[in-house]
PDB file of C-alpha atoms in Angstrom:
ATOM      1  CA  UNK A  75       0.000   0.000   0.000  1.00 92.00           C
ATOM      2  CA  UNK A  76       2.869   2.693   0.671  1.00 92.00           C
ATOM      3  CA  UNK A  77       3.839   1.878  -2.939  1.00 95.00           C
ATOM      4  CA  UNK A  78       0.695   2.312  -3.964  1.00 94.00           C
ATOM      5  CA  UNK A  79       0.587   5.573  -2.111  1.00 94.00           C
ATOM      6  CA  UNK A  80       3.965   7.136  -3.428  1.00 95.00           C
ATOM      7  CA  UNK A  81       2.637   6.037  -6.836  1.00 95.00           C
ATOM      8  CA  UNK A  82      -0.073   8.199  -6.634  1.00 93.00           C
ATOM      9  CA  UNK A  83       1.815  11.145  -4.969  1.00 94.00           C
ATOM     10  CA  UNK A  84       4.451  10.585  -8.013  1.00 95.00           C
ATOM     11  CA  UNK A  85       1.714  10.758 -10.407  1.00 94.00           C
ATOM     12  CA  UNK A  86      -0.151  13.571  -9.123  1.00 91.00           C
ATOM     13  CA  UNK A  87       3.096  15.794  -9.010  1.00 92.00           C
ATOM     14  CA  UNK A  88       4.100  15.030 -12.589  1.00 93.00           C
ATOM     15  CA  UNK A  89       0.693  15.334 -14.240  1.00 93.00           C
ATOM     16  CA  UNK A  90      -1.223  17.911 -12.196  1.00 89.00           C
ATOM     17  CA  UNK A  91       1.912  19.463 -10.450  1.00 89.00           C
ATOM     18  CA  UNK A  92      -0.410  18.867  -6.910  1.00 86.00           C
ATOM     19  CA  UNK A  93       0.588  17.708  -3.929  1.00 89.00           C
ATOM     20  CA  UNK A  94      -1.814  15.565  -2.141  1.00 89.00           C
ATOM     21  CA  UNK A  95      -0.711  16.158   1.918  1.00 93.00           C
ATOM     22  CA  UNK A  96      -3.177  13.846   3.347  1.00 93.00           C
ATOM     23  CA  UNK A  97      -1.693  10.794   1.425  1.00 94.00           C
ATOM     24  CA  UNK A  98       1.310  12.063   2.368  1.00 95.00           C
ATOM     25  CA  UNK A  99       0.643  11.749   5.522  1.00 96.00           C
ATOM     26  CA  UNK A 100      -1.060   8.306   5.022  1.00 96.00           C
ATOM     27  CA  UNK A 101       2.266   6.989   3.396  1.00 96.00           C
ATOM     28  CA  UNK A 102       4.652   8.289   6.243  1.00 97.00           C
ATOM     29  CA  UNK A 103       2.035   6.541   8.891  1.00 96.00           C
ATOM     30  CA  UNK A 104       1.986   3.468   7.270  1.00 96.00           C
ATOM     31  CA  UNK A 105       5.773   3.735   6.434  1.00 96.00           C
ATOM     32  CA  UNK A 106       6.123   4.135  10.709  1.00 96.00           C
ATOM     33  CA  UNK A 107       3.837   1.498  11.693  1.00 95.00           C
ATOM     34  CA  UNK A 108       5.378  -1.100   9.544  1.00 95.00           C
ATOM     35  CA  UNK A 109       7.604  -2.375  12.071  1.00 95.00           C
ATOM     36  CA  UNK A 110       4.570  -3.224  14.424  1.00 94.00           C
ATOM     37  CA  UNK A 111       2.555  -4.448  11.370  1.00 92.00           C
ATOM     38  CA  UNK A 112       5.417  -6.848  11.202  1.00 93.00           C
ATOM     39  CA  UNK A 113       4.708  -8.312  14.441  1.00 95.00           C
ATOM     40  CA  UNK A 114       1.124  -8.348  14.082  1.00 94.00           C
ATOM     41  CA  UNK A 115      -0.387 -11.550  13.022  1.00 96.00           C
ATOM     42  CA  UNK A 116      -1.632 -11.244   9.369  1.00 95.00           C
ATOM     43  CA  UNK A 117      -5.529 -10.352  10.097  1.00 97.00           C
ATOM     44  CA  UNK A 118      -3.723  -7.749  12.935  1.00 95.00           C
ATOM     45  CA  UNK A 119      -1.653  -6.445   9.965  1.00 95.00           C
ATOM     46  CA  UNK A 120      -4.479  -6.343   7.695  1.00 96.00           C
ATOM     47  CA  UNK A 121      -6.589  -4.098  10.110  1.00 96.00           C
ATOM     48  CA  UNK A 122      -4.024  -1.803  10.819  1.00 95.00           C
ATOM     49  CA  UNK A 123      -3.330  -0.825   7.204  1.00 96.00           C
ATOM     50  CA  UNK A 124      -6.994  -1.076   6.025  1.00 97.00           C
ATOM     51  CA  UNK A 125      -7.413   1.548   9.087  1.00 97.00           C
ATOM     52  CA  UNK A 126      -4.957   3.700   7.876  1.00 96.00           C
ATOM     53  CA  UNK A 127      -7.105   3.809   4.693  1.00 97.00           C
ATOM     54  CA  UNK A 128     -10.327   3.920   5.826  1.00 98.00           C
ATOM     55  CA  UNK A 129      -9.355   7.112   7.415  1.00 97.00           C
ATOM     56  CA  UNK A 130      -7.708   8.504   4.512  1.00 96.00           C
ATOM     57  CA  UNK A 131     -10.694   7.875   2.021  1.00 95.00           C
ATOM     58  CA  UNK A 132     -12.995   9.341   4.548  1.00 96.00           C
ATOM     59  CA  UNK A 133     -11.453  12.744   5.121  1.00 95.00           C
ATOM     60  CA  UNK A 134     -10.927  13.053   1.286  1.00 92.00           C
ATOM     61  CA  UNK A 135     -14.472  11.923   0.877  1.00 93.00           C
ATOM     62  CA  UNK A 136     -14.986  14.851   2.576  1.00 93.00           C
ATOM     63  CA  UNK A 137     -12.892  17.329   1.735  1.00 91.00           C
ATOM     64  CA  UNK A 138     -13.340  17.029  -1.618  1.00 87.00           C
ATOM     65  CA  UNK A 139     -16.992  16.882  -1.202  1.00 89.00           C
ATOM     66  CA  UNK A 140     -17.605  20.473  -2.767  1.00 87.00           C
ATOM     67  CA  UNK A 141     -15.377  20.102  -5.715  1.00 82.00           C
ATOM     68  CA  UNK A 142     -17.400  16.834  -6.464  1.00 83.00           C
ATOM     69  CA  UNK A 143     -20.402  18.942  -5.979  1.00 86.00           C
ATOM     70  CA  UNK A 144     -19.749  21.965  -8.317  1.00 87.00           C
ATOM     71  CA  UNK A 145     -18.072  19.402 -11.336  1.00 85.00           C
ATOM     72  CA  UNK A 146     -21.654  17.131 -10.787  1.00 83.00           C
ATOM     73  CA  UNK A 147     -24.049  20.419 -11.495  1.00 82.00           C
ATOM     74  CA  UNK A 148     -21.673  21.911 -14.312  1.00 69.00           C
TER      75      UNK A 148
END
């Protein structure tokens, strides 16, 4: 998942020239944990990244909530 996440950061920098600071901030969290993730048993693991996540998605859920709102009525 953290390559997954500097994928997108990569690809939002080159194409858009944006910088997305709340999967920033997802990447160095999950990039921190991973030594406890380690020790986790897999399901433990599992949670603790798809936590991470969950997070993420819903605070850009909602802070891109008005941009998805003015591109839906135009």
């Amino acid at each position: 998942m953290a390559l997954h996440l500097i994928g997108h950061l990569i690809f939002d920098l080159r194409v858009q020239r944006a910088r997305n600071v709340a999967r920033a901030c997802a990447l160095v969290i999950l990039v921190g944990l991973a030594p406890a993730i380690i020790r986790l048993p897999a399901l433990g693991g599992l949670a603790a990244v798809t936590m991470v996540l969950v997070v993420l998605v819903v605070f850009e859920r909602l802070y891109f909530a008005e941009l998805r709102r003015q591109s839906r009525d135009a």
